Structures are given as C-alpha cells and as structure tokens.
Short mmCIF file of C-alpha atoms in Angstrom, two decimals:
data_model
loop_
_atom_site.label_atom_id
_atom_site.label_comp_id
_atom_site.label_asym_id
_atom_site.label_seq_id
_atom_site.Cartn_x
_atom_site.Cartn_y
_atom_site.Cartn_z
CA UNK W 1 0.00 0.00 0.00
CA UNK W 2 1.27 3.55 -0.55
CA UNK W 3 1.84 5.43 2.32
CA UNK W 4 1.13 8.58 0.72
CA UNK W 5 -2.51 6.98 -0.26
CA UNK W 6 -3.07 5.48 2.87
CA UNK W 7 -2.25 9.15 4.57
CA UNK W 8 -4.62 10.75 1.99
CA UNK W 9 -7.46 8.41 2.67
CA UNK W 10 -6.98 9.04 6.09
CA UNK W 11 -7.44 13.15 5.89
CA UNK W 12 -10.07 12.82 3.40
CA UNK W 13 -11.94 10.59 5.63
CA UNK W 14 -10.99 12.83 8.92
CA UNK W 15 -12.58 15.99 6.53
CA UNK W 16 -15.37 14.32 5.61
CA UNK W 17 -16.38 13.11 8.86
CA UNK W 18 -15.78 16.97 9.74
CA UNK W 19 -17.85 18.46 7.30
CA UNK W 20 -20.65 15.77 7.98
CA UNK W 21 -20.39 16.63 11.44
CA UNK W 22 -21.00 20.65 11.03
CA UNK W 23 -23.72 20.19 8.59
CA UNK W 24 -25.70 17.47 9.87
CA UNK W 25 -28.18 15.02 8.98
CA UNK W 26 -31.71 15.12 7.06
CA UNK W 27 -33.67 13.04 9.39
CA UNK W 28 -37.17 11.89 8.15
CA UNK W 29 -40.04 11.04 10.02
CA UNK W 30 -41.93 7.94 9.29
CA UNK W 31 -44.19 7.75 12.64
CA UNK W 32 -43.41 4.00 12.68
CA UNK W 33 -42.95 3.80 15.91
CA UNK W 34 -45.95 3.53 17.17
CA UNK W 35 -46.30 6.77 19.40
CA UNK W 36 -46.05 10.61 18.06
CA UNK W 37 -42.90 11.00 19.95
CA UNK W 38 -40.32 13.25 18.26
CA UNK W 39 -37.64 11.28 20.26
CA UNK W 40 -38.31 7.88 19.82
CA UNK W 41 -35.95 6.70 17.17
CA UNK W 42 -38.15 4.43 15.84
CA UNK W 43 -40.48 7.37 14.54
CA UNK W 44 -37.64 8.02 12.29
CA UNK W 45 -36.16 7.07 9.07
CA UNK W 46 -33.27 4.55 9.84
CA UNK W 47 -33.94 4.55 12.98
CA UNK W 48 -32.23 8.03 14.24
CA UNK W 49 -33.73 10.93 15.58
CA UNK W 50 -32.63 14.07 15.31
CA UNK W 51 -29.31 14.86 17.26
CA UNK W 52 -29.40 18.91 17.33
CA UNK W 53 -29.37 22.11 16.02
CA UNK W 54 -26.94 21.29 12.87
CA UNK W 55 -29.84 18.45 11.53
CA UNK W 56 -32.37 18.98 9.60
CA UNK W 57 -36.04 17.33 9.68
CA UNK W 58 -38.41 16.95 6.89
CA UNK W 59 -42.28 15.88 7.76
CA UNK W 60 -43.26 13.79 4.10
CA UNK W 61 -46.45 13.38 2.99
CA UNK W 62 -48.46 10.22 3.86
CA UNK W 63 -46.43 9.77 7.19
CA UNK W 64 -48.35 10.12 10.72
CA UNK W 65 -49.55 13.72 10.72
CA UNK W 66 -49.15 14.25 14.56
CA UNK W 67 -45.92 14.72 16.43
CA UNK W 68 -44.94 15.70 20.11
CA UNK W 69 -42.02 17.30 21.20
CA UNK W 70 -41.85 16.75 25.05
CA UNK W 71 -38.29 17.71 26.09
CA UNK W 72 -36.01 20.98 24.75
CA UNK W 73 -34.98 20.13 20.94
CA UNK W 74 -32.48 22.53 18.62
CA UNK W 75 -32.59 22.11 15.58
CA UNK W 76 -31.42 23.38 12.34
CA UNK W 77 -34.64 23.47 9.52
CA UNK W 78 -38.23 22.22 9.37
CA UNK W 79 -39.97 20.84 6.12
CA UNK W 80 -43.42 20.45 6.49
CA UNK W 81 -44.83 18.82 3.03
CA UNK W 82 -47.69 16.41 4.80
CA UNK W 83 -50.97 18.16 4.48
CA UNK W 84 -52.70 18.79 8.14
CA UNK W 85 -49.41 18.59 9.74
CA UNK W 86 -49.96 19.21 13.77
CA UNK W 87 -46.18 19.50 15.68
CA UNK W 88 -46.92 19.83 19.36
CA UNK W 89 -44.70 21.75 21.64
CA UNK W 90 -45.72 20.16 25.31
CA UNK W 91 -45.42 22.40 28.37
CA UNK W 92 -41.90 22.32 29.97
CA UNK W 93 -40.86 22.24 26.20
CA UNK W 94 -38.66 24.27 24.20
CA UNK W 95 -37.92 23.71 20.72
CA UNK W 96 -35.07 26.46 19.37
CA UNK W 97 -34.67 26.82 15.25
CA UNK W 98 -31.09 27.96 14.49
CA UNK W 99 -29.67 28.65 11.38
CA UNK W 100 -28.87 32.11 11.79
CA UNK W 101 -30.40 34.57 9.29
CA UNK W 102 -31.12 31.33 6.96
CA UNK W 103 -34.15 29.25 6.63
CA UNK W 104 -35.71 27.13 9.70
CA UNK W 105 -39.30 26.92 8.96
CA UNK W 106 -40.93 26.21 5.36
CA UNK W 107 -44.74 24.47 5.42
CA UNK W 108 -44.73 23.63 1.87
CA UNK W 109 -48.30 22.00 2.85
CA UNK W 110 -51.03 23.31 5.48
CA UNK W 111 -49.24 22.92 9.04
CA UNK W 112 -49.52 23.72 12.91
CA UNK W 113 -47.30 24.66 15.17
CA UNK W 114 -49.16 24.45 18.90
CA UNK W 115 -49.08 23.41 22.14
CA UNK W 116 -48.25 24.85 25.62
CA UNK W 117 -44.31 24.97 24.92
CA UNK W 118 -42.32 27.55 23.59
CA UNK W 119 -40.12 28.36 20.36
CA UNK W 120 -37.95 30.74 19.60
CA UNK W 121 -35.15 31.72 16.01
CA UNK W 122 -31.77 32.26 15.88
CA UNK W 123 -30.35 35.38 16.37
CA UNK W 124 -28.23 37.10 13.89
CA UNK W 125 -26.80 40.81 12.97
CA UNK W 126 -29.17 43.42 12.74
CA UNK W 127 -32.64 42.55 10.73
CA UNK W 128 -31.53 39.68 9.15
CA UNK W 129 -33.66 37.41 10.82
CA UNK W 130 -34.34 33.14 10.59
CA UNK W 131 -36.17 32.65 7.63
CA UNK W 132 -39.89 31.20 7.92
CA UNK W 133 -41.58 30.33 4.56
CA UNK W 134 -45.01 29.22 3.47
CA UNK W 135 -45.80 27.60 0.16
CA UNK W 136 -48.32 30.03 -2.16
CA UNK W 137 -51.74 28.84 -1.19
CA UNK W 138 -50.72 27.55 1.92
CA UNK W 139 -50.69 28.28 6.00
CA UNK W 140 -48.51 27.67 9.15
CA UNK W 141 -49.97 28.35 12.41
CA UNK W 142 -47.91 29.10 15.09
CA UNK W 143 -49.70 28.73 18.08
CA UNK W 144 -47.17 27.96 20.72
CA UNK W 145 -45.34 31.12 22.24
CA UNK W 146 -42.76 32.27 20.53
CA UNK W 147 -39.63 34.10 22.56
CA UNK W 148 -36.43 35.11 22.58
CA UNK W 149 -34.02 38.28 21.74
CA UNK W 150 -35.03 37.62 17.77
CA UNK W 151 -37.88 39.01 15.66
CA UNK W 152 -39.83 37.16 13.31
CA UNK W 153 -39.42 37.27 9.62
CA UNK W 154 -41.94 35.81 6.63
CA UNK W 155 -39.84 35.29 3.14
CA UNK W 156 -41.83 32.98 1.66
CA UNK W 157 -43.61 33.69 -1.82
CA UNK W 158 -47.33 33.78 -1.36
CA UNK W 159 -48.16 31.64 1.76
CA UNK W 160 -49.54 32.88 4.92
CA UNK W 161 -47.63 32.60 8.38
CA UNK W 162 -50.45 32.89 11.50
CA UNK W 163 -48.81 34.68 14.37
CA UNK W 164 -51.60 32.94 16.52
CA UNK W 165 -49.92 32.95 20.52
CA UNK W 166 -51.29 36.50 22.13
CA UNK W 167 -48.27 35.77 25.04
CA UNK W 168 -45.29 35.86 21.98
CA UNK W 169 -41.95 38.16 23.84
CA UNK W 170 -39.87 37.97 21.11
CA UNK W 171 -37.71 40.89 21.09
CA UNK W 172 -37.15 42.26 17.68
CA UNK W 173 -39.27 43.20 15.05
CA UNK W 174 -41.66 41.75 12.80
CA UNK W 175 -41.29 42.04 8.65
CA UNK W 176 -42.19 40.75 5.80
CA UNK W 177 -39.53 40.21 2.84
CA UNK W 178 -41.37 38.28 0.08
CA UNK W 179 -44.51 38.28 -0.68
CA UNK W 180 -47.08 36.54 1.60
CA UNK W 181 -49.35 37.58 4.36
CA UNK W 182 -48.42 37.57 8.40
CA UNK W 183 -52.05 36.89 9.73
CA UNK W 184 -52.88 37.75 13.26
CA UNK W 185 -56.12 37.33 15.62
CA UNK W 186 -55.43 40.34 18.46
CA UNK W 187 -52.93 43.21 18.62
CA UNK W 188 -51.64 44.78 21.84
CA UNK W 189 -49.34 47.95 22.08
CA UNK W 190 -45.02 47.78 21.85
CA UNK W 191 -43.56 46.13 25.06
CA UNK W 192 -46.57 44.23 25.59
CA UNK W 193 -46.95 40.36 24.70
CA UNK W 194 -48.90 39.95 21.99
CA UNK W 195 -48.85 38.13 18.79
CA UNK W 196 -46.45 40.37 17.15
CA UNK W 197 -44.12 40.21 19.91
CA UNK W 198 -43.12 42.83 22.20
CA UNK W 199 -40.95 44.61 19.09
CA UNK W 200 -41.73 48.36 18.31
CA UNK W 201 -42.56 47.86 14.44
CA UNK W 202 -43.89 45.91 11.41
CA UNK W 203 -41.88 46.36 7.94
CA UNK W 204 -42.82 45.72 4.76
CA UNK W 205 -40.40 45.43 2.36
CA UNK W 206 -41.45 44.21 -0.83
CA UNK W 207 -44.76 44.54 -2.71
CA UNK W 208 -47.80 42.30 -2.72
CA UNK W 209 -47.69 41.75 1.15
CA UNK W 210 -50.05 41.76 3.67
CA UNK W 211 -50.79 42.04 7.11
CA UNK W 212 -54.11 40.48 7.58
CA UNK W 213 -56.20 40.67 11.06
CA UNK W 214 -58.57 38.43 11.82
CA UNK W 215 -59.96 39.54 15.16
CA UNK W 216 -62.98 41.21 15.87
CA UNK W 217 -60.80 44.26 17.09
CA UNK W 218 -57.63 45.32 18.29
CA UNK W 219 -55.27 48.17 19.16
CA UNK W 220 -51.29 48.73 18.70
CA UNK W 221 -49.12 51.84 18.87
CA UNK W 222 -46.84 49.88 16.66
CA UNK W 223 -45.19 51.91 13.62
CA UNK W 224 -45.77 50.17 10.33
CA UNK W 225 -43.00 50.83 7.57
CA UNK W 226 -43.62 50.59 4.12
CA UNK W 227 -40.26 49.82 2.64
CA UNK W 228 -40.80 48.21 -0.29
CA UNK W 229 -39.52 49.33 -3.44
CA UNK W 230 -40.58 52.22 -6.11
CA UNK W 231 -44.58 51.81 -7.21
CA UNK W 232 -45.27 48.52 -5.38
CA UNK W 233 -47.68 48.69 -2.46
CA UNK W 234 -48.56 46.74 0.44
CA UNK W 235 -51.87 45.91 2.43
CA UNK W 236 -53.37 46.40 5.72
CA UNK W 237 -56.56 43.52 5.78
CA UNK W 238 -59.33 43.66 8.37
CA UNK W 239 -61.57 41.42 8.34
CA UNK W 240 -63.99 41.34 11.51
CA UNK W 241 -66.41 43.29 12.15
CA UNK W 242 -65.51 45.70 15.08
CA UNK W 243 -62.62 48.72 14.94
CA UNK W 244 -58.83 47.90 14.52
CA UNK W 245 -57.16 51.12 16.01
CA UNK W 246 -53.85 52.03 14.83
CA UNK W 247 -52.47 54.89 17.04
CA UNK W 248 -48.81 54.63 15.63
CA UNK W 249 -47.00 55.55 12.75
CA UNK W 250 -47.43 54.72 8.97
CA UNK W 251 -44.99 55.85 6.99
CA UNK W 252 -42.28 54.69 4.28
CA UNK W 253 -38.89 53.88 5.51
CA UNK W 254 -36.92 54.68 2.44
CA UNK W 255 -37.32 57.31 -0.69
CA UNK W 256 -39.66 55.43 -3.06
CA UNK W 257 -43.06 56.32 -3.80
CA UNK W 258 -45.27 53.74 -2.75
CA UNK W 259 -48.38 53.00 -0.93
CA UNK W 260 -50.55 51.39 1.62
CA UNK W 261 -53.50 49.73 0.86
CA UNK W 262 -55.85 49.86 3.62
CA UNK W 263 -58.90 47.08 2.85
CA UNK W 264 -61.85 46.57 5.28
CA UNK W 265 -63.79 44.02 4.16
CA UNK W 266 -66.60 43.26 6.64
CA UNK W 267 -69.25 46.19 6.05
CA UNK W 268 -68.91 46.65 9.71
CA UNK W 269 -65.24 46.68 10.07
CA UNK W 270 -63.51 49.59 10.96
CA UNK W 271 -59.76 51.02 10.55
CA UNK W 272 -58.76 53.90 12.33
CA UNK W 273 -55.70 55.80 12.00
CA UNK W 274 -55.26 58.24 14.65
CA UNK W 275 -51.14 57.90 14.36
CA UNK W 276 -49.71 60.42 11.46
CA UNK W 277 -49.27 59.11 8.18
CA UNK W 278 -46.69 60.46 6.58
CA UNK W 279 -43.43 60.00 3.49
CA UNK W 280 -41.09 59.32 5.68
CA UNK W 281 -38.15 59.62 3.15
CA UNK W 282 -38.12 61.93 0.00
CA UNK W 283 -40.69 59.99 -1.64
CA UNK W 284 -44.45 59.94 -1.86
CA UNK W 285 -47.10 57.88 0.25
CA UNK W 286 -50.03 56.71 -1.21
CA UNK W 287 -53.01 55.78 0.68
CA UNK W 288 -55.71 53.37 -0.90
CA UNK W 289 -59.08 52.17 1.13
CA UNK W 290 -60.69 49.26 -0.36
CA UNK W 291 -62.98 47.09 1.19
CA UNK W 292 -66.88 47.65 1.87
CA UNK W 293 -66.08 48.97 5.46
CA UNK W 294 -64.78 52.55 7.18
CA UNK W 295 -61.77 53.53 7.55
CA UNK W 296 -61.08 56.46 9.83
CA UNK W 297 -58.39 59.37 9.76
CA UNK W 298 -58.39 61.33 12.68
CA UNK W 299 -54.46 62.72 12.28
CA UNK W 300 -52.37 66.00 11.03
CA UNK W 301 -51.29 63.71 7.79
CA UNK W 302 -48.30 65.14 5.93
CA UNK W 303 -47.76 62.13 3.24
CA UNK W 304 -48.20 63.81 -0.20
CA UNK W 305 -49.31 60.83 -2.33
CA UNK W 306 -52.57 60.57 -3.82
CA UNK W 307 -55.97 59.43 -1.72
CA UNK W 308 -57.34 57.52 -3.35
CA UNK W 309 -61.13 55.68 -2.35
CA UNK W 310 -62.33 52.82 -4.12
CA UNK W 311 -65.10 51.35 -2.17
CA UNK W 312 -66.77 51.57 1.64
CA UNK W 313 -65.69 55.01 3.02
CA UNK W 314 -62.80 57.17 3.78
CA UNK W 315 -64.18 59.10 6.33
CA UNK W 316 -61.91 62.28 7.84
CA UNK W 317 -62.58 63.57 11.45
CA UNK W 318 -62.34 67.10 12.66
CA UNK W 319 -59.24 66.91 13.77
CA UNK W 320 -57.75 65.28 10.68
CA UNK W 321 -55.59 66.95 8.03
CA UNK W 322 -54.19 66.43 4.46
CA UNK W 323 -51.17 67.34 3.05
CA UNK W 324 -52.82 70.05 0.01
CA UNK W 325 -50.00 68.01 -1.65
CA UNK W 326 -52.27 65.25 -2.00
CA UNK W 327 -54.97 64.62 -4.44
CA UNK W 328 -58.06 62.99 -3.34
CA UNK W 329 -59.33 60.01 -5.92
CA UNK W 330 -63.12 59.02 -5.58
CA UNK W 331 -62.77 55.50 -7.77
CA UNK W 332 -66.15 54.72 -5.83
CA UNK W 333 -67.19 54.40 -2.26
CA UNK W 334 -67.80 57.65 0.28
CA UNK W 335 -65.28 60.22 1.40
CA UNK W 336 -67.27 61.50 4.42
CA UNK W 337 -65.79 64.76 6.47
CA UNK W 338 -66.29 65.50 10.11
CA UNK W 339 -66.22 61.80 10.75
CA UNK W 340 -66.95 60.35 14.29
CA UNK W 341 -67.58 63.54 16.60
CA UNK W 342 -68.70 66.02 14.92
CA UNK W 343 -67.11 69.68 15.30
CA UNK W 344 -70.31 72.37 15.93
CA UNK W 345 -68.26 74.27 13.63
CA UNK W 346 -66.51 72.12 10.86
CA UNK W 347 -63.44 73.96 8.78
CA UNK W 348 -61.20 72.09 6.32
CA UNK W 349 -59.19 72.49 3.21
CA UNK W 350 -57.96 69.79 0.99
CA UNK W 351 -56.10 69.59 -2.23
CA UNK W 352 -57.88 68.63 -5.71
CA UNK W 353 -60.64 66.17 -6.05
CA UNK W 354 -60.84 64.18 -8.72
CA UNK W 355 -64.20 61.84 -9.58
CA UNK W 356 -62.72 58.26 -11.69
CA UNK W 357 -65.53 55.85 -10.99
CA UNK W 358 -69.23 54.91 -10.86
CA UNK W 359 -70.92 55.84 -7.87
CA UNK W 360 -68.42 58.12 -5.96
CA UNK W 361 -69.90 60.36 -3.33
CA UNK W 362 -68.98 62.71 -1.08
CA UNK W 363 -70.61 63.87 2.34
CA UNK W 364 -70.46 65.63 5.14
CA UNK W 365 -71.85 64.07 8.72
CA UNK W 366 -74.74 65.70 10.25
CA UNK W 367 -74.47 67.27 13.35
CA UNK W 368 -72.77 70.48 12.57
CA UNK W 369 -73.73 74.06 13.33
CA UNK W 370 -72.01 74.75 10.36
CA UNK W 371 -69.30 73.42 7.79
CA UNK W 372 -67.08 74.78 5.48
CA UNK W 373 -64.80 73.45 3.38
CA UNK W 374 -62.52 74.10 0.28
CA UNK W 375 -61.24 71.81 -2.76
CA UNK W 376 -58.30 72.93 -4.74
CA UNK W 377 -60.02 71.59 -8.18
CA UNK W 378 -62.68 69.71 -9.49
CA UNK W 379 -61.91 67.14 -12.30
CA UNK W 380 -64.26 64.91 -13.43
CA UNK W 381 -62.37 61.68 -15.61
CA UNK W 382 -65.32 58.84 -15.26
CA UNK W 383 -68.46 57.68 -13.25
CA UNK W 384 -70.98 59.58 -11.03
CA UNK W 385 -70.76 62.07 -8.53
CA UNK W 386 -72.94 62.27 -5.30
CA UNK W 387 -72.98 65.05 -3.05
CA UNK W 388 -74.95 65.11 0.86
CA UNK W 389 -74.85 67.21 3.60
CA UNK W 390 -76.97 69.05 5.95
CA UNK W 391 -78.42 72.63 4.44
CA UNK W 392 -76.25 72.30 1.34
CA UNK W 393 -75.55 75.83 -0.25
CA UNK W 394 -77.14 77.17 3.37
CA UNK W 395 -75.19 75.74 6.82
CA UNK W 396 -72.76 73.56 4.93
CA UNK W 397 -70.98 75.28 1.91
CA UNK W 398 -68.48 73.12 0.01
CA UNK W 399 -66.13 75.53 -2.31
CA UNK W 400 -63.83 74.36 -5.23
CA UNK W 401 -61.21 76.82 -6.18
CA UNK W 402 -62.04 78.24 -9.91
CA UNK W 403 -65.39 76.65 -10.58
CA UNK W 404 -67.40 78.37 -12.58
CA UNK W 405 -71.03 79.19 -11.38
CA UNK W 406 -73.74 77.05 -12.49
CA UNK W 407 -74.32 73.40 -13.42
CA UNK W 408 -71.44 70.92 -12.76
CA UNK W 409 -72.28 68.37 -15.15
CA UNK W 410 -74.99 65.83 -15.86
CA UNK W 411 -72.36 63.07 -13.94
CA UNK W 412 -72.44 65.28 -10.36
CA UNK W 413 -76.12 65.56 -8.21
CA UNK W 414 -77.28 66.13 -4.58
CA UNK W 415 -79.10 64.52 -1.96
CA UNK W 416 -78.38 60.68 -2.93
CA UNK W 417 -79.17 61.43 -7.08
CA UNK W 418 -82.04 63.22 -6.88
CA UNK W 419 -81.33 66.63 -8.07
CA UNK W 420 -78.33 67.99 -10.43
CA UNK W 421 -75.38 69.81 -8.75
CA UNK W 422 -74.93 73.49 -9.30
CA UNK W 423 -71.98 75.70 -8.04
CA UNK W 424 -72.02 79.26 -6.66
CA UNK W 425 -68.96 81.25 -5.64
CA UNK W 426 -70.93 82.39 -2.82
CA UNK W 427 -73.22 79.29 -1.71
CA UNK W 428 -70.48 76.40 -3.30
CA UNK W 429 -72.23 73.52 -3.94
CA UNK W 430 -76.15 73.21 -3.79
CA UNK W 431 -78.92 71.67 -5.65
CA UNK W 432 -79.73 73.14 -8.87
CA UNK W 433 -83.63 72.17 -8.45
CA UNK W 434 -83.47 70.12 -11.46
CA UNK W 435 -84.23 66.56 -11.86
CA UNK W 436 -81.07 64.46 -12.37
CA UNK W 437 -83.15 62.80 -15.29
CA UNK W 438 -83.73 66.01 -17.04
CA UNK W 439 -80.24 66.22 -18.57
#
C-alpha cells in the first residue's frame, strides 16, 4: 500500500467526517414507531432521531400527521410537506430553530405549530432574521409562544404565516420580505406580549404583502414601515367586524413612492388611523381604502401621495388633516368629512378632487352648526358624482377653487341622485332644483 494513499485516505476521511459533522443530517419522520414521539428513534427514518441544532427534519407526505415534542430540541430546519401537519410543543418544552439569518421553517403543505411549549429563532446581525416560509396557497400556524431576543421574519412567496400565541416576547421586530401575508387574531401595544411580539414595528419590504387581522378588534401603537420598493404597495386587511385602532406611525422607511392599501372588508369593520401618516423619506405615500367597510383618519397627515377611495368610506374627522399636496381620488365608495364627533363648527381644506368611478360620493356628517370646506379643483375623468350634507348651499358650503357658477355636469347631483349639482362662488355647492333625469 502507498503510504502517501493510505495518509490521503486518512485526511479525506478525517474531513469528511468533519464536514458531515458541522452540517448534519436530514432526518425523516416515518411515525413507525408507534407513538407521536419526536424522540423515539423508531419514529424516524433509519432509525435516528434528530441529534441537534446542525440536523435537519423533513415531515413527508403520507407519514403520521401528529408529532410531540416533550423535552427541549435545537434544531437546524423544518420541512413540512404532509398536508394537516400538527407539531406539538408540550409544556416544559422548548424547541429552538437555528440557522442564523437562513431558513428554519418552510410548510410547503397546510401545518400547525401548537401546544403549551415555547419556540424561539436564531439570532443574527441586525434585521436579518431566521427565515420562515409558506408555500403560495398555503398556511402555518404558530400557536405555541414564541420568545427570545429575535424578531420574526416571513420570506416565503405567497403563503400565509399565523402569528396565533397573544403571550409571543420575542424581542425584535416583525417584517415581511417576500410576498405573503403575516395573519394575526389580536394586537396589543409595543412592550406588551402579543402576537407580534413585544418589538416596536412591522416592515414591509417588498410589494404584494399583507398584514391580515382576523380579530374582531384590536389596538397597537406599533409603527408600520412601508419599505418596499418604487410603485409597489402593500396591504393592511381587516376582516372582523368591530374597529382595529392604529395609534402609531405609517410611513415609508426609504425614498420610493409607494403605498398602503388599507382594505376593510366586513361592512362593519372599521380602521382607524389616529397615528400620522406620513413620506417618511423623499418619496411619496399613497393611501388606498378598499374594502366595503370605514376607515377612519383622525391625524395631522403630511404624506403627499394621492388618496385615493375605491369602495366603503374614507371618512376624515375634525381633527384630521391632508397634506394640500395630495390629491383625493373618488374610484367609488364615500369620502365622508367631520367623521366620528362632529365639530359644531366644521373647517377644512384639501387639495384637488378628482371623480374616476361609478358611484363616488362625497358627504359631510350631520351634526354640525355649520361646515365649510374648500377643494383645490374639481376634475371629473369617469363615473358619477354624489354630493350630501346638511343645508347644502345654506349651513354647509363646500367651495372648489375656480369653478365656474352654475351646473357641474350631468355626472355630479345632490341629496343621494335626486337633483343635479350646481356651483355658486358664494353658496359652493347646492342643488340646482333640477331633476337628475332632465339632462
């Protein structure tokens, strides 16, 4: 035998039992064992549970569907691909995912995360958090509590991640990096347990991502960042039926110009936004409310992107403002002023209103002595135009900036349709005492 061979063998064998050692295994459940015990080796492929943090488990399809993890477990990365997957985290249990800012969690089918237990990700430099994926068309649930110094980051492409454990402490913040939805059933403010964590934000920061809540209703002081890039936007879902109440920040956290779709689907559902809105960086914010519900601005807003409504209502209290920067958009639904409380004596100005869409309407709430208020422009590009208010022309004048006096146009009326709009530089907008048909 050569020496030199045997010497080489020996080092190549010393290296690869090295590099097998700081990479791990790929162990595979099979359930075989006869109990849903995660550390009964006969539950596993070969007969070998997992050893620690450097292995990494895969859950196939067609195995057991239930597993229990009864004692602490580290472990490198999760593959869940069997459909209805359940992994239970007893109490007394701790199961920590570590793989630095790399993947540990990807539910390539429908999957669960529960029990009394806890969890928590690796920590790594700055934002760069353990990756957590789910499959387009498809949800994890985490339900156990979640803790630790990290924060929680979704980069999978189109799957939803449930946030579902109101008692989660993990540290850092939450954010979204590809798109996909974080889904969440309560809110609570920054440094309290909630689902989101104790962290002081939730960051966006690529288009075509949501944050979904699923609660009835909810408040958080938590600043959301919209840091996607240039012209992509991100959503804000509600979809019970009582008031999510966001009394933070939203604003962009870099210098595109970008937006936030608000969308409130439940008639009954209400946003409000009593934190600023606002650029942020040297870009512009857009705002967008979709959904048949209300959403509610009750802030001094400085963002300078357009408004834009295109169903339910956009409804602006007393005390909110609008950059005259920013254009409002009726694409359909309500913009209603003096929202919630009314002021006895109402006063706003906005920037120019433009009407893109069937059955667009603006009104103001009753309950005002009086109301004035002021429109930069008028533009009319599609669709109808509805105008209410109490003693329209009279109590409640509604200006626009270089209208001429007399009819608007066959497309704008008053008092839900009825009659056509007319336009006075001393009364503003009033009835014109013709039919709406007559034209």
């Amino acid at each position: 035998m050569n020496p030199m061979r045997l010497k080489v063998g020996v080092c190549a064998g010393w290296m690869i039992a090295v590099v097998w050692g700081a990479y791990g295994a790929e162990r595979t459940w099979t359930g075989a064992g006869g109990d849903t015990l995660w550390t009964n080796p006969q539950n596993w492929q070969d007969n070998t549970a997992p050893a620690g943090s450097a292995d990494t488990v895969v859950f196939p399809a067609g195995t057991p569907p239930n597993v229990l993890i009864n004692q602490d477990q580290a472990i490198k990365t999760i593959y869940f691909r069997n459909p209805g997957m359940t992994l239970t985290i007893a109490a007394g249990a701790h199961l920590s995912l570590i793989n630095s800012g790399a993947l540990t969690l990807r539910a390539e089918e429908d999957a669960v995360i529960d029990g009394d237990g806890t969890l928590s990700f690796s920590v790594n430099t700055g934002e760069n958090f353990a990756d957590n994926q789910a499959a387009p068309g498809k949800t994890l649930s985490i339900r156990a509590k979640i803790t630790g110094q990290n924060g929680f980051e979704h980069n999978g492409t189109g799957g939803t991640i449930e946030l579902a454990n109101p008692g989660n402490e993990q540290v850092g913040n939450t954010l979204i990096t590809s798109s996909g939805a974080i889904s969440v059933p309560s809110v609570a403010n920054v440094g309290v347990p909630s689902t989101l964590g104790v962290g002081q934000s939730f960051k966006f920061t690529v288009n075509n991502t949501t944050f979904r809540f699923t609660g009835t209703s909810g408040s958080t002081d938590r600043t959301f960042y919209q840091n996607a890039g240039g012209s992509q936007d991100v959503t804000v879902e509600h979809t019970g039926s009582g008031t999510l109440a966001f009394t933070g920040k939203f604003l962009s956290g870099n210098n595109n110009s970008h937006g936030f779709i608000f969308n409130v689907i439940d008639p009954s559902g209400v946003i409000e936004n009593s934190g600023v809105i606002e650029n942020g960086g040297t870009g512009r914010l857009w705002l967008y409310k979709r959904g048949a519900g209300t959403q509610i601005l009750s802030a001094a807003n400085t963002y300078t992107g357009d408004t834009v409504i295109d169903d339910g209502t956009l409804g602006l209290t007393a005390s909110c403002s609008l950059n005259a920067a920013s254009p409002l958009r009726l694409r359909g639904g309500r913009l209603l002023l003096n929202a919630g409380t009314p002021a006895a004596n109402y006063s706003a100005a906005f920037g120019a209103l433009r009407v893109d869409g069937a059955d667009s309407r603006l009104a103001v709430a009753p309950g005002a002595s009086s109301a004035t208020v002021t429109f930069a422009s008028l533009e009319h590009v599609s669709g109808t135009f509805d105008i209410t208010a109490d003693g329209l022309g009279t109590t409640t004048k509604i200006f626009i900036t270089g209208q001429p006096d007399g009819l608007i146009g066959p497309w704008a009326t008053v008092n839900g349709g009825t009659d056509l709009a007319a336009y006075s530089s001393t009364e503003g907008i009033h009835a014109a005492n013709l039919p709406a048909q007559t034209l």
